[in-house]
Each structure stands twice: as structure tokens, then as C-alpha cells.
PDB file of C-alpha atoms in Angstrom:
ATOM      1  CA  MET D1192     -27.971 120.243 129.312  1.00 53.00           C
ATOM      2  CA  LYS D1193     -26.552 118.265 126.454  1.00 63.00           C
ATOM      3  CA  GLU D1194     -25.117 115.138 127.245  1.00 67.00           C
ATOM      4  CA  ILE D1195     -21.780 114.325 126.608  1.00 71.00           C
ATOM      5  CA  ASP D1196     -20.631 111.097 124.810  1.00 71.00           C
ATOM      6  CA  LEU D1197     -17.644 109.413 126.619  1.00 74.00           C
ATOM      7  CA  ASP D1198     -15.615 106.765 124.747  1.00 73.00           C
ATOM      8  CA  TYR D1199     -14.307 104.013 126.920  1.00 77.00           C
ATOM      9  CA  ASN D1200     -11.972 101.660 126.007  1.00 76.00           C
ATOM     10  CA  SER D1201     -13.976  98.973 127.637  1.00 77.00           C
ATOM     11  CA  SER D1202     -16.333  99.620 124.573  1.00 80.00           C
ATOM     12  CA  LYS D1203     -13.825  99.326 122.055  1.00 83.00           C
ATOM     13  CA  GLU D1204     -12.267  96.685 120.605  1.00 85.00           C
ATOM     14  CA  ASN D1205      -9.848  94.411 122.297  1.00 88.00           C
ATOM     15  CA  LEU D1206      -6.307  95.012 121.653  1.00 90.00           C
ATOM     16  CA  ILE D1207      -4.394  92.056 119.959  1.00 90.00           C
ATOM     17  CA  ILE D1208      -1.201  93.047 121.397  1.00 91.00           C
ATOM     18  CA  PRO D1209      -0.972  95.853 123.756  1.00 91.00           C
ATOM     19  CA  GLU D1210       2.062  96.689 123.627  1.00 90.00           C
ATOM     20  CA  TYR D1211       1.956  98.689 119.945  1.00 92.00           C
ATOM     21  CA  GLY D1212      -1.332 100.617 121.354  1.00 91.00           C
ATOM     22  CA  ARG D1213      -4.681 101.577 119.910  1.00 91.00           C
ATOM     23  CA  HIS D1214      -3.359 103.569 117.486  1.00 92.00           C
ATOM     24  CA  VAL D1215      -1.307 101.094 115.464  1.00 94.00           C
ATOM     25  CA  GLN D1216      -3.914  98.683 115.586  1.00 93.00           C
ATOM     26  CA  ASN D1217      -5.962 101.399 113.959  1.00 93.00           C
ATOM     27  CA  LEU D1218      -4.078 101.885 111.536  1.00 95.00           C
ATOM     28  CA  ILE D1219      -3.699  98.346 110.487  1.00 94.00           C
ATOM     29  CA  ASN D1220      -7.359  98.071 110.242  1.00 94.00           C
ATOM     30  CA  TYR D1221      -7.096 101.071 107.937  1.00 95.00           C
ATOM     31  CA  ALA D1222      -4.584  99.399 105.717  1.00 94.00           C
ATOM     32  CA  LYS D1223      -7.083  96.657 105.154  1.00 94.00           C
ATOM     33  CA  THR D1224      -9.236  98.882 103.724  1.00 94.00           C
ATOM     34  CA  ILE D1225      -6.964  99.963 100.919  1.00 95.00           C
ATOM     35  CA  GLU D1226      -8.035  98.583  97.999  1.00 93.00           C
ATOM     36  CA  ASP D1227      -4.860  99.417  95.570  1.00 94.00           C
ATOM     37  CA  PRO D1228      -2.218  96.972  96.335  1.00 92.00           C
ATOM     38  CA  GLU D1229       0.837  98.817  95.796  1.00 94.00           C
ATOM     39  CA  GLU D1230      -0.352 101.713  98.048  1.00 95.00           C
ATOM     40  CA  ARG D1231      -1.458  98.793 100.997  1.00 94.00           C
ATOM     41  CA  GLN D1232       2.099  97.116 100.291  1.00 94.00           C
ATOM     42  CA  VAL D1233       3.674 100.679 100.978  1.00 94.00           C
ATOM     43  CA  PHE D1234       1.308 101.818 103.811  1.00 95.00           C
ATOM     44  CA  ALA D1235       2.157  98.192 105.364  1.00 94.00           C
ATOM     45  CA  GLU D1236       6.044  98.514 105.296  1.00 93.00           C
ATOM     46  CA  ARG D1237       5.884 102.028 106.808  1.00 94.00           C
ATOM     47  CA  LEU D1238       3.673 100.778 109.546  1.00 94.00           C
ATOM     48  CA  THR D1239       6.108  97.945 110.273  1.00 92.00           C
ATOM     49  CA  ARG D1240       8.963 100.478 110.456  1.00 91.00           C
ATOM     50  CA  LEU D1241       6.945 102.655 112.892  1.00 92.00           C
ATOM     51  CA  MET D1242       6.575  99.470 115.178  1.00 92.00           C
ATOM     52  CA  MET D1243      10.411  99.621 114.963  1.00 90.00           C
ATOM     53  CA  GLN D1244      10.721 102.762 116.462  1.00 89.00           C
ATOM     54  CA  MET D1245       8.222 102.271 119.382  1.00 88.00           C
ATOM     55  CA  ASN D1246      11.232  99.585 120.531  1.00 83.00           C
ATOM     56  CA  PRO D1247      14.387 100.988 118.880  1.00 81.00           C
ATOM     57  CA  GLN D1248      16.729  98.951 121.535  1.00 81.00           C
ATOM     58  CA  SER D1249      15.253  95.633 119.744  1.00 80.00           C
ATOM     59  CA  LYS D1250      16.048  96.209 116.234  1.00 75.00           C
ATOM     60  CA  ASN D1251      19.514  94.553 116.050  1.00 79.00           C
ATOM     61  CA  LEU D1252      18.090  90.990 117.436  1.00 80.00           C
ATOM     62  CA  GLU D1253      18.279  88.457 114.929  1.00 78.00           C
ATOM     63  CA  ASP D1254      15.056  87.945 112.816  1.00 84.00           C
ATOM     64  CA  TYR D1255      13.736  91.076 114.651  1.00 87.00           C
ATOM     65  CA  GLU D1256      12.189  92.380 111.178  1.00 87.00           C
ATOM     66  CA  GLU D1257      10.396  89.081 110.622  1.00 88.00           C
ATOM     67  CA  LYS D1258       9.089  89.164 113.977  1.00 89.00           C
ATOM     68  CA  LEU D1259       7.465  92.269 113.390  1.00 90.00           C
ATOM     69  CA  TRP D1260       5.764  91.137 110.452  1.00 92.00           C
ATOM     70  CA  LYS D1261       4.171  88.310 112.198  1.00 90.00           C
ATOM     71  CA  HIS D1262       2.958  90.989 114.927  1.00 92.00           C
ATOM     72  CA  PHE D1263       1.532  92.756 112.089  1.00 94.00           C
ATOM     73  CA  PHE D1264      -0.403  89.964 110.257  1.00 93.00           C
ATOM     74  CA  ARG D1265      -1.593  89.076 113.909  1.00 92.00           C
ATOM     75  CA  ILE D1266      -3.000  92.401 114.592  1.00 94.00           C
ATOM     76  CA  ALA D1267      -4.625  92.025 111.329  1.00 93.00           C
ATOM     77  CA  LYS D1268      -6.262  88.995 111.878  1.00 92.00           C
ATOM     78  CA  TYR D1269      -4.354  87.417 108.877  1.00 91.00           C
ATOM     79  CA  GLU D1270      -7.017  89.509 106.544  1.00 91.00           C
ATOM     80  CA  ILE D1271      -5.000  91.567 104.829  1.00 92.00           C
ATOM     81  CA  GLU D1272      -2.981  90.830 101.356  1.00 92.00           C
ATOM     82  CA  VAL D1273       0.654  92.135 101.602  1.00 93.00           C
ATOM     83  CA  ASN D1274       3.884  90.460 101.053  1.00 91.00           C
ATOM     84  CA  PRO D1275       6.647  90.418 103.858  1.00 89.00           C
ATOM     85  CA  PRO D1276      10.023  91.376 102.302  1.00 85.00           C
ATOM     86  CA  ILE D1277      11.477  88.678 104.659  1.00 78.00           C
ATOM     87  CA  GLY D1278      10.245  85.296 104.959  1.00 70.00           C
ATOM     88  CA  GLU D1279       6.979  83.695 104.294  1.00 79.00           C
ATOM     89  CA  ARG D1280       3.716  85.132 104.844  1.00 85.00           C
ATOM     90  CA  PRO D1281       2.620  84.054 108.502  1.00 83.00           C
ATOM     91  CA  THR D1282      -0.679  82.379 108.862  1.00 83.00           C
ATOM     92  CA  LYS D1283      -2.937  81.541 111.728  1.00 81.00           C
ATOM     93  CA  ARG D1284      -1.840  78.285 112.041  1.00 78.00           C
ATOM     94  CA  ASP D1285       1.794  79.455 112.316  1.00 73.00           C
ATOM     95  CA  GLU D1286       0.359  81.462 115.597  1.00 70.00           C
ATOM     96  CA  ARG D1287      -0.995  77.917 117.438  1.00 69.00           C
ATOM     97  CA  LYS D1288       2.376  76.260 116.804  1.00 67.00           C
ATOM     98  CA  TYR D1289       3.511  74.385 120.280  1.00 70.00           C
ATOM     99  CA  PRO D1290       6.644  72.777 120.798  1.00 74.00           C
ATOM    100  CA  GLU D1291       6.586  68.910 121.428  1.00 79.00           C
ATOM    101  CA  ARG D1292       5.599  67.366 124.575  1.00 80.00           C
ATOM    102  CA  VAL D1293       7.945  66.094 126.801  1.00 78.00           C
ATOM    103  CA  PRO D1294       7.983  62.440 127.062  1.00 75.00           C
ATOM    104  CA  TYR D1295       7.734  61.667 131.252  1.00 73.00           C
ATOM    105  CA  SER D1296       7.602  58.302 132.539  1.00 67.00           C
ATOM    106  CA  ASN D1297       4.644  57.237 133.928  1.00 68.00           C
ATOM    107  CA  SER D1298       5.703  53.949 135.617  1.00 64.00           C
ATOM    108  CA  VAL D1299       5.443  53.688 139.383  1.00 63.00           C
ATOM    109  CA  ALA D1300       8.529  52.062 141.132  1.00 66.00           C
ATOM    110  CA  LYS D1301       7.367  49.515 144.144  1.00 77.00           C
ATOM    111  CA  PHE D1302      10.270  50.666 146.012  1.00 82.00           C
ATOM    112  CA  ARG D1303      11.244  54.119 145.343  1.00 81.00           C
ATOM    113  CA  HIS D1304      14.307  54.288 147.215  1.00 85.00           C
ATOM    114  CA  TYR D1305      15.890  51.946 145.053  1.00 87.00           C
ATOM    115  CA  GLY D1306      15.421  53.855 142.285  1.00 84.00           C
ATOM    116  CA  LEU D1307      14.205  53.587 138.490  1.00 83.00           C
ATOM    117  CA  ASN D1308      17.475  52.415 137.042  1.00 87.00           C
ATOM    118  CA  VAL D1309      17.157  49.250 139.323  1.00 90.00           C
ATOM    119  CA  GLN D1310      13.960  48.317 137.932  1.00 89.00           C
ATOM    120  CA  GLN D1311      15.419  48.650 134.356  1.00 89.00           C
ATOM    121  CA  LEU D1312      18.336  46.702 135.231  1.00 91.00           C
ATOM    122  CA  ILE D1313      16.269  43.792 137.000  1.00 92.00           C
ATOM    123  CA  GLU D1314      14.456  43.701 133.542  1.00 91.00           C
ATOM    124  CA  LYS D1315      17.521  43.289 131.441  1.00 93.00           C
ATOM    125  CA  ALA D1316      18.565  40.663 133.826  1.00 93.00           C
ATOM    126  CA  VAL D1317      15.253  39.042 133.437  1.00 92.00           C
ATOM    127  CA  ALA D1318      15.753  38.893 129.324  1.00 92.00           C
ATOM    128  CA  MET D1319      19.311  37.094 129.872  1.00 93.00           C
ATOM    129  CA  GLU D1320      19.771  33.715 129.391  1.00 91.00           C
ATOM    130  CA  GLU D1321      20.640  31.698 132.608  1.00 90.00           C
ATOM    131  CA  GLY D1322      24.448  31.056 133.180  1.00 90.00           C
ATOM    132  CA  PRO D1323      27.282  32.638 135.044  1.00 90.00           C
ATOM    133  CA  VAL D1324      27.088  35.948 133.061  1.00 92.00           C
ATOM    134  CA  ARG D1325      23.432  36.507 134.499  1.00 91.00           C
ATOM    135  CA  ASP D1326      24.177  35.048 138.050  1.00 89.00           C
ATOM    136  CA  GLY D1327      27.223  37.826 138.288  1.00 89.00           C
ATOM    137  CA  PHE D1328      24.812  40.567 136.983  1.00 92.00           C
ATOM    138  CA  VAL D1329      22.078  39.621 139.414  1.00 92.00           C
ATOM    139  CA  ALA D1330      25.061  39.533 142.441  1.00 89.00           C
ATOM    140  CA  VAL D1331      25.856  43.193 141.402  1.00 91.00           C
ATOM    141  CA  ILE D1332      22.350  44.592 141.057  1.00 93.00           C
ATOM    142  CA  GLY D1333      22.114  42.847 144.792  1.00 91.00           C
ATOM    143  CA  SER D1334      25.110  44.707 146.003  1.00 90.00           C
ATOM    144  CA  TYR D1335      24.062  48.223 144.362  1.00 91.00           C
ATOM    145  CA  MET D1336      20.363  47.795 146.193  1.00 91.00           C
ATOM    146  CA  LYS D1337      22.172  47.201 149.394  1.00 90.00           C
ATOM    147  CA  LEU D1338      24.133  50.394 148.618  1.00 88.00           C
ATOM    148  CA  ALA D1339      21.131  52.540 147.881  1.00 88.00           C
ATOM    149  CA  TYR D1340      19.273  50.964 150.728  1.00 88.00           C
ATOM    150  CA  ARG D1341      21.887  52.139 153.008  1.00 86.00           C
ATOM    151  CA  THR D1342      22.125  55.241 151.532  1.00 86.00           C
ATOM    152  CA  TRP D1343      18.311  56.133 151.728  1.00 86.00           C
ATOM    153  CA  ASN D1344      18.713  55.094 155.367  1.00 84.00           C
ATOM    154  CA  LYS D1345      21.669  55.332 157.106  1.00 82.00           C
ATOM    155  CA  ASP D1346      20.672  54.687 160.481  1.00 79.00           C
ATOM    156  CA  LEU D1347      18.967  51.619 159.896  1.00 80.00           C
ATOM    157  CA  TYR D1348      20.857  48.166 159.389  1.00 84.00           C
ATOM    158  CA  VAL D1349      19.716  45.866 156.027  1.00 84.00           C
ATOM    159  CA  SER D1350      20.365  42.165 156.244  1.00 87.00           C
ATOM    160  CA  ASP D1351      21.191  40.258 153.343  1.00 88.00           C
ATOM    161  CA  GLU D1352      17.568  38.753 153.363  1.00 90.00           C
ATOM    162  CA  VAL D1353      15.824  42.071 152.983  1.00 90.00           C
ATOM    163  CA  ILE D1354      17.608  42.525 149.623  1.00 90.00           C
ATOM    164  CA  LYS D1355      16.964  39.274 148.667  1.00 91.00           C
ATOM    165  CA  ALA D1356      13.315  39.817 149.196  1.00 91.00           C
ATOM    166  CA  ASP D1357      12.902  42.789 147.717  1.00 91.00           C
ATOM    167  CA  LEU D1358      15.143  41.618 144.248  1.00 91.00           C
ATOM    168  CA  GLU D1359      12.729  38.884 144.362  1.00 90.00           C
ATOM    169  CA  SER D1360       9.580  40.935 144.395  1.00 90.00           C
ATOM    170  CA  LEU D1361      10.590  43.444 142.026  1.00 90.00           C
ATOM    171  CA  SER D1362      11.542  40.683 139.429  1.00 91.00           C
ATOM    172  CA  ASP D1363       8.316  38.758 140.313  1.00 88.00           C
ATOM    173  CA  GLY D1364       9.860  35.874 141.400  1.00 88.00           C
ATOM    174  CA  LYS D1365      12.050  35.446 138.399  1.00 89.00           C
ATOM    175  CA  LEU D1366      15.338  36.292 140.029  1.00 91.00           C
ATOM    176  CA  ARG D1367      16.740  34.660 143.056  1.00 88.00           C
ATOM    177  CA  ILE D1368      20.023  35.132 145.417  1.00 88.00           C
ATOM    178  CA  PRO D1369      20.935  31.911 147.329  1.00 86.00           C
ATOM    179  CA  SER D1370      20.530  32.018 150.635  1.00 83.00           C
ATOM    180  CA  ASP D1371      23.895  30.893 151.261  1.00 84.00           C
ATOM    181  CA  VAL D1372      25.376  33.608 149.170  1.00 83.00           C
ATOM    182  CA  SER D1373      26.270  36.709 151.044  1.00 85.00           C
ATOM    183  CA  ILE D1374      25.689  40.216 149.406  1.00 84.00           C
ATOM    184  CA  ASP D1375      28.797  42.423 149.028  1.00 73.00           C
ATOM    185  CA  ASN D1376      28.179  45.771 149.668  1.00 52.00           C
ATOM    186  CA  LEU D1377      29.630  47.997 146.878  1.00 49.00           C
ATOM    187  CA  SER D1378      30.583  50.941 148.982  1.00 43.00           C
ATOM    188  CA  SER D1379      33.300  48.544 151.125  1.00 44.00           C
ATOM    189  CA  TYR D1380      34.379  47.127 147.276  1.00 40.00           C
ATOM    190  CA  MET D1381      34.818  50.842 146.517  1.00 40.00           C
ATOM    191  CA  THR D1382      36.987  51.507 149.560  1.00 42.00           C
ATOM    192  CA  THR D1383      39.186  48.822 149.718  1.00 44.00           C
ATOM    193  CA  GLY D1384      38.923  46.591 146.460  1.00 43.00           C
ATOM    194  CA  ASN D1385      40.057  49.719 144.594  1.00 43.00           C
ATOM    195  CA  LYS D1386      42.653  50.803 146.191  1.00 45.00           C
ATOM    196  CA  ARG D1387      46.249  50.617 144.419  1.00 44.00           C
ATOM    197  CA  PRO D1388      48.844  48.447 146.235  1.00 45.00           C
ATOM    198  CA  SER D1389      51.715  50.697 147.824  1.00 46.00           C
ATOM    199  CA  SER D1390      55.350  50.204 146.518  1.00 46.00           C
ATOM    200  CA  GLY D1391      57.186  49.161 149.650  1.00 47.00           C
ATOM    201  CA  GLY D1392      60.310  49.444 147.775  1.00 46.00           C
ATOM    202  CA  ARG D1393      59.991  53.402 146.875  1.00 46.00           C
ATOM    203  CA  THR D1394      58.420  53.768 150.554  1.00 45.00           C
ATOM    204  CA  GLY D1395      61.610  51.917 152.139  1.00 44.00           C
ATOM    205  CA  GLY D1396      63.947  54.039 149.934  1.00 45.00           C
ATOM    206  CA  SER D1397      62.442  57.147 151.103  1.00 44.00           C
ATOM    207  CA  ARG D1398      62.560  56.442 154.448  1.00 46.00           C
ATOM    208  CA  GLN D1399      66.072  55.431 154.212  1.00 45.00           C
ATOM    209  CA  GLY D1400      66.816  58.375 152.067  1.00 45.00           C
ATOM    210  CA  ALA D1401      65.198  60.720 154.894  1.00 44.00           C
ATOM    211  CA  ARG D1402      67.291  59.180 157.705  1.00 47.00           C
ATOM    212  CA  THR D1403      70.665  59.455 155.620  1.00 45.00           C
ATOM    213  CA  ASN D1404      69.422  63.015 154.857  1.00 46.00           C
ATOM    214  CA  SER D1405      68.943  63.453 158.775  1.00 45.00           C
ATOM    215  CA  GLY D1406      72.229  61.813 159.465  1.00 46.00           C
ATOM    216  CA  ARG D1407      74.291  63.915 157.166  1.00 48.00           C
ATOM    217  CA  THR D1408      72.349  67.090 158.465  1.00 45.00           C
ATOM    218  CA  GLY D1409      72.685  66.309 161.806  1.00 47.00           C
ATOM    219  CA  GLY D1410      76.427  65.846 160.846  1.00 47.00           C
ATOM    220  CA  ARG D1411      76.755  69.110 159.056  1.00 47.00           C
ATOM    221  CA  THR D1412      74.932  71.124 162.207  1.00 44.00           C
ATOM    222  CA  GLY D1413      77.317  69.105 164.687  1.00 46.00           C
ATOM    223  CA  ASN D1414      80.536  70.201 163.099  1.00 47.00           C
ATOM    224  CA  ALA D1415      79.104  73.577 162.435  1.00 44.00           C
ATOM    225  CA  TYR D1416      78.659  73.576 166.198  1.00 42.00           C
ATOM    226  CA  LYS D1417      81.792  72.313 167.117  1.00 45.00           C
ATOM    227  CA  SER D1418      83.554  74.756 165.009  1.00 44.00           C
ATOM    228  CA  LYS D1419      81.956  77.477 166.439  1.00 45.00           C
ATOM    229  CA  GLY D1420      82.460  76.525 169.756  1.00 46.00           C
ATOM    230  CA  GLY D1421      86.351  76.168 168.759  1.00 46.00           C
ATOM    231  CA  SER D1422      86.041  79.524 167.750  1.00 44.00           C
ATOM    232  CA  ARG D1423      84.618  80.935 170.806  1.00 47.00           C
ATOM    233  CA  GLY D1424      87.539  78.626 172.570  1.00 44.00           C
ATOM    234  CA  GLY D1425      89.924  80.412 170.864  1.00 45.00           C
ATOM    235  CA  SER D1426      88.932  83.895 171.438  1.00 44.00           C
ATOM    236  CA  ASN D1427      88.342  83.281 175.262  1.00 46.00           C
ATOM    237  CA  THR D1428      92.003  81.821 175.191  1.00 43.00           C
ATOM    238  CA  HIS D1429      93.626  84.860 173.319  1.00 44.00           C
ATOM    239  CA  ARG D1430      91.815  86.973 175.607  1.00 46.00           C
ATOM    240  CA  ARG D1431      92.923  85.416 178.870  1.00 47.00           C
ATOM    241  CA  LYS D1432      96.496  85.917 177.565  1.00 41.00           C
TER     242      LYS D1432
END
């Protein structure tokens, strides 16, 4: 009984880009063996057109032909001497280009419910010169800390002493709010302090105008009612006669 030689894919070379299949990879490997440079160039260009026909829906994409040549060189393991008609000849270094790493902040806030911006504001206040400008800036920071604390936990009452102690802790004792100074909550200022004063003259004028119009309307309505009543009365008198 003859033995049958079975060729399994597991015993073959791994596919570098499986989307193109083993036949394309074998053809590219054959192109590497062509010694004539012109013949090798023509064969490589035909291969890229074949690769394009495998995905015809993508041929209208921008830089798609350049992408095909990059795949061609990648499957050839960059061991073939051909010149792509578009762009430069890709190298193995281009394959391992990674985007720049996104910088993330590794700092840990002492009190996370205040946020990292509060810590940055405190550092800026520490660097300022002592004076009324710095004192006003520290007061604004304390007011914002109180607002942030109440936003973080609405059910818990927060006193000025807690905010002052946290501010001193975050600034390492460099910023302090006097004990006799009350911290104004920014939320109350935003709801009451920024309201525009209402114009009493305009409001009064609108009310007077409304009353005048209502009086006029009432007069007209009464006259109309009287005229209707008169017409009704006249018609009744005429009938009685």
C-alpha cells in the first residue's frame, strides 16, 4: 500500500498577511528569485495589480496603491529589489513606527474630590507675592473648594473650618485663611450676585399699560354689551307693538 504524502498548512511557512492568501505569498517569493531587474519590476507591478483586484472596493481610497506596495515589501520580508512607482521604497524600520506616547499625569491628589485643578491653583498662589492680590486669589480658591466639596457630597454639611484645614494641608502650610474670615460659597454668588437689577420703570409701565388696556377692553366690551342689549330691547318693543 502506497503512502500518501499530505501537505498540511501547519507544515508550511506562516502567512505574513493572511488576507492575500498563500498563492500571492508564493508569487512574491518567486519574484525574489528573478535575476533580471526589468523582468522582476514588471512581475512585481503585475502582482500589485492582482492584489488590488482582490479588494476592488478599496481601490478608490486615498494612498491605496502606496499601501499595496508596503504590503508587497512586507510579504517579501524587504528582500527584493524593486522600485514602487509611488512613494519611497519601504524598509523594515517603517513597519515598526509607533505613534508618540500620550503623556499622562502620574500625580496623585491628596483630596481627589477637589480635583487636580485646585492643586494647580494652589501651587500658583504659593508662587505669588504676598499682598491683597494673593489674598483675594486664595479667597477664590477657598470658595471654589467649598463649592466642589458640596458638589461631591450634597448631603453632608461642610464648615469653613474644614475648607481652611484642607487648604492649609494642600499648600503644606503656606496658604492660610484667617479664622475670622467667612468663606463665601461660589454657588450662592452665582445665583444671586450675577443677577441684573430689574428695571422698575419698565415693569411699572407694563403693568400700567396692562391695566389701561384691560380698562379699554372692558369699556369696549361693556359698550358692545349695551349695544346688543339695546338692540334686543328695541326688537322686543317692536314685537309688542
